[in-house]
Coordinates of C-alpha atoms in Angstrom, one line a residue:
M1 CA -15.8 0.7 -50.7
K2 CA -17.8 -1.9 -49.0
L3 CA -16.9 -2.6 -45.4
S4 CA -16.8 -6.3 -46.2
R5 CA -13.5 -5.7 -48.0
L6 CA -11.8 -4.2 -45.0
P7 CA -10.6 -7.6 -43.5
G8 CA -8.9 -8.4 -46.8
L9 CA -7.0 -5.1 -46.6
I10 CA -6.1 -5.8 -43.0
V11 CA -4.7 -9.2 -44.0
A12 CA -2.7 -7.9 -47.0
I13 CA -1.1 -5.0 -45.1
A14 CA -0.5 -6.8 -41.9
L15 CA 1.0 -9.9 -43.5
L16 CA 3.4 -7.8 -45.5
A17 CA 4.4 -6.2 -42.2
S18 CA 4.9 -9.4 -40.3
C19 CA 6.1 -12.4 -42.4
G20 CA 9.6 -13.8 -42.6
K21 CA 10.3 -11.9 -45.8
E22 CA 11.0 -8.7 -44.0
E23 CA 12.9 -5.4 -43.7
S24 CA 14.2 -4.3 -40.4
L25 CA 16.0 -1.4 -38.7
E26 CA 18.6 -1.2 -35.9
E27 CA 22.2 -2.5 -36.0
P28 CA 23.1 -4.7 -38.9
F29 CA 23.7 -8.4 -38.0
R30 CA 27.0 -8.9 -36.3
G31 CA 27.9 -12.1 -34.4
N32 CA 25.0 -12.9 -32.1
S33 CA 23.3 -9.5 -32.1
C34 CA 20.4 -10.9 -34.1
D35 CA 20.2 -14.5 -33.0
Y36 CA 16.6 -15.0 -34.3
A37 CA 17.3 -13.6 -37.8
P38 CA 20.8 -14.6 -39.0
Y39 CA 20.3 -13.0 -42.4
T40 CA 24.0 -12.7 -43.3
A41 CA 24.9 -12.0 -47.0
G42 CA 24.8 -15.2 -49.0
S43 CA 22.5 -17.1 -46.5
S44 CA 19.4 -18.8 -48.0
F45 CA 16.2 -20.2 -46.5
E46 CA 13.9 -22.6 -48.3
Y47 CA 10.3 -22.6 -47.2
E48 CA 7.2 -24.7 -48.0
Q49 CA 3.7 -23.2 -47.9
T50 CA 0.7 -25.5 -47.7
G51 CA -3.0 -24.7 -47.6
G52 CA -5.2 -22.2 -49.4
D53 CA -8.4 -22.7 -51.3
P54 CA -8.1 -24.8 -53.3
A55 CA -5.4 -26.5 -51.3
D56 CA -1.9 -26.3 -52.8
T57 CA 1.8 -26.5 -51.9
F58 CA 4.6 -24.4 -53.2
Q59 CA 8.1 -23.6 -52.2
Y60 CA 10.2 -20.5 -52.3
I61 CA 13.7 -19.5 -51.3
L62 CA 14.6 -16.4 -49.4
V63 CA 18.1 -15.2 -50.1
A64 CA 20.2 -12.6 -48.3
K65 CA 21.8 -10.6 -51.1
G66 CA 23.9 -8.0 -49.2
D67 CA 23.8 -4.5 -47.8
T68 CA 21.9 -1.6 -49.3
V69 CA 21.2 1.9 -48.2
F70 CA 17.7 3.4 -47.8
N71 CA 17.2 6.9 -46.5
G72 CA 20.7 7.0 -45.2
E73 CA 20.5 3.8 -43.3
T74 CA 22.1 0.4 -44.1
Y75 CA 19.9 -2.6 -44.5
L76 CA 20.4 -6.2 -45.6
W77 CA 18.6 -6.9 -48.9
L78 CA 16.4 -10.1 -48.9
E79 CA 15.0 -11.5 -52.1
D80 CA 12.2 -14.1 -52.7
D81 CA 12.9 -16.2 -55.8
A82 CA 9.2 -17.1 -56.2
S83 CA 7.8 -13.6 -56.7
S84 CA 11.0 -11.7 -57.3
G85 CA 9.9 -9.6 -54.3
F86 CA 12.5 -8.1 -52.0
S87 CA 12.7 -6.5 -48.6
L88 CA 15.3 -5.1 -46.3
F89 CA 16.5 -6.3 -42.9
K90 CA 18.1 -4.7 -39.9
C91 CA 17.9 -5.4 -36.1
G92 CA 19.5 -4.9 -32.7
E93 CA 19.0 -4.3 -29.0
G94 CA 16.4 -7.2 -28.9
E95 CA 14.1 -5.7 -31.5
Y96 CA 13.6 -7.0 -35.0
E97 CA 12.0 -4.4 -37.3
Q98 CA 10.5 -4.5 -40.8
L99 CA 10.3 -1.8 -43.4
V100 CA 7.8 -3.0 -46.0
D101 CA 6.6 -1.5 -49.3
V102 CA 2.8 -1.8 -49.3
S103 CA 2.1 0.9 -51.9
N104 CA 0.7 -1.6 -54.4
I105 CA -2.2 -2.4 -52.0
P106 CA -5.3 -0.2 -52.5
Y107 CA -5.6 2.6 -49.9
A108 CA -2.3 1.6 -48.2
P109 CA 0.3 4.2 -47.4
A110 CA 2.6 5.3 -50.2
D111 CA 5.6 5.3 -47.9
P112 CA 7.2 2.0 -46.6
V113 CA 5.7 0.7 -43.4
K114 CA 8.0 0.0 -40.5
T115 CA 7.1 -2.3 -37.6
V116 CA 8.7 -4.4 -34.9
Y117 CA 7.7 -8.0 -35.6
L118 CA 9.8 -9.7 -32.9
R119 CA 11.3 -8.8 -29.6
D120 CA 13.6 -11.5 -28.2
D121 CA 14.2 -9.5 -25.0
L122 CA 10.6 -10.0 -23.7
P123 CA 9.4 -12.9 -21.5
R124 CA 6.5 -15.1 -22.3
G125 CA 3.3 -13.1 -22.2
G126 CA 5.1 -9.9 -23.1
S127 CA 3.5 -7.8 -25.8
W128 CA 3.7 -4.6 -27.8
I129 CA 1.5 -2.7 -30.3
E130 CA 2.2 -1.2 -33.7
Q131 CA -0.2 1.2 -35.3
L132 CA -0.7 2.2 -39.0
P133 CA -2.9 5.1 -40.0
L134 CA -5.0 4.5 -43.2
T135 CA -7.3 6.7 -45.2
I136 CA -10.0 4.9 -47.1
P137 CA -12.3 6.7 -49.5
G138 CA -15.9 6.5 -48.4
V139 CA -14.9 5.4 -44.9
G140 CA -12.4 8.0 -43.6
D141 CA -9.3 7.9 -41.5
L142 CA -8.8 4.6 -39.7
L143 CA -6.1 3.0 -37.6
L144 CA -4.8 -0.5 -38.2
V145 CA -3.7 -1.9 -34.9
M146 CA -1.2 -4.8 -34.8
Q147 CA -0.6 -6.4 -31.4
Y148 CA 2.2 -8.9 -31.0
T149 CA 2.4 -11.3 -28.0
I150 CA 5.2 -13.7 -27.0
V151 CA 3.3 -17.0 -26.6
E152 CA 6.3 -19.3 -26.4
K153 CA 9.8 -18.6 -25.1
G154 CA 12.8 -21.1 -24.9
T155 CA 10.8 -24.1 -26.1
N156 CA 11.6 -26.9 -28.6
K157 CA 9.6 -27.3 -31.8
T158 CA 9.7 -29.9 -34.5
V159 CA 9.2 -28.7 -38.1
L160 CA 9.2 -31.2 -41.0
G161 CA 10.9 -33.8 -38.8
K162 CA 13.7 -31.5 -37.6
E163 CA 13.7 -30.4 -34.0
Y164 CA 14.7 -26.8 -33.2
S165 CA 15.5 -25.5 -29.7
D166 CA 15.2 -22.1 -28.0
V167 CA 12.2 -21.2 -30.0
I168 CA 10.1 -18.0 -29.6
G169 CA 6.5 -17.9 -30.7
V170 CA 4.8 -14.6 -31.6
Q171 CA 1.1 -14.3 -32.0
M172 CA -0.1 -11.3 -34.1
D173 CA -3.6 -9.9 -33.6
V174 CA -5.0 -7.2 -35.8
S175 CA -7.9 -4.8 -35.5
M176 CA -9.3 -1.7 -37.1
P177 CA -11.4 0.1 -34.4
P178 CA -14.3 0.5 -34.4
L179 CA -15.1 -1.4 -37.6
I180 CA -13.0 -4.6 -37.1
P181 CA -12.6 -6.2 -33.7
A182 CA -9.3 -7.8 -32.7
Q183 CA -8.6 -11.2 -34.4
V184 CA -5.7 -13.5 -34.6
L185 CA -3.9 -13.2 -37.9
S186 CA -0.9 -15.4 -37.5
T187 CA 1.5 -17.2 -35.1
S188 CA 5.1 -17.3 -36.1
F189 CA 7.9 -19.3 -34.6
Y190 CA 11.6 -18.3 -34.6
A191 CA 14.5 -20.6 -33.6
K192 CA 17.7 -19.2 -32.2
G193 CA 20.5 -19.3 -34.8
V194 CA 18.0 -20.1 -37.6
G195 CA 15.2 -17.5 -37.8
L196 CA 11.7 -18.2 -38.9
I197 CA 10.9 -21.9 -38.9
Q198 CA 7.1 -21.9 -39.1
A199 CA 4.2 -19.4 -39.6
D200 CA 0.6 -20.5 -39.0
R201 CA -2.5 -18.8 -40.4
E202 CA -6.1 -20.0 -40.6
E203 CA -5.6 -20.3 -44.4
D204 CA -2.1 -21.9 -44.6
T205 CA 1.1 -22.8 -42.9
T206 CA 4.6 -22.0 -44.0
R207 CA 7.5 -24.2 -42.8
L208 CA 11.3 -24.1 -43.1
V209 CA 12.6 -26.9 -45.3
T210 CA 16.3 -26.3 -45.3
Y211 CA 18.7 -23.4 -44.9
T212 CA 22.3 -22.4 -45.3
I213 CA 23.9 -19.7 -43.2
R214 CA 27.1 -18.1 -44.4

């Protein structure tokens, strides 16, 4: 495996572990326990993604289907109508976790990857680190490091003409020491009572178009 392919692997795994189509652990959503991810059963979120090379625009809908059990724990099942992909969701105590299947990515772990992608209990400037061990033939054992930093807290943000309040912005930096230095992968914005409203990467931007919360 050429080292030049490592950044692509980082992006693939880290994005699956960080985007709004996620799986999470902790207490299931009840009342205001998960203000920044109100994925109650029957809720839907339509997103528009623009960018890429060549430039393109497409839309997809994320739907919360209902509860499911994995390894003895209860999750909320989320489904993407564009790719028919699914994920699980669970959160509580200020932490929003993901449990993502990356087994279809070369050299990625066979078991689902769990990571905290948002912490609404931290102030601006607060950060945390998630680590994912990888074994790559011809390279050896490596560690994918994902650092999340709260870059906005309690701000307003306008997305596609709609203003959202009480927004949290989370910057995600990834690295694979000593081969790949830290680099910004994405910045995601979450609005209280709504969830993910925008995610910016160098290659593209995803924006919330409309949503229905049941």
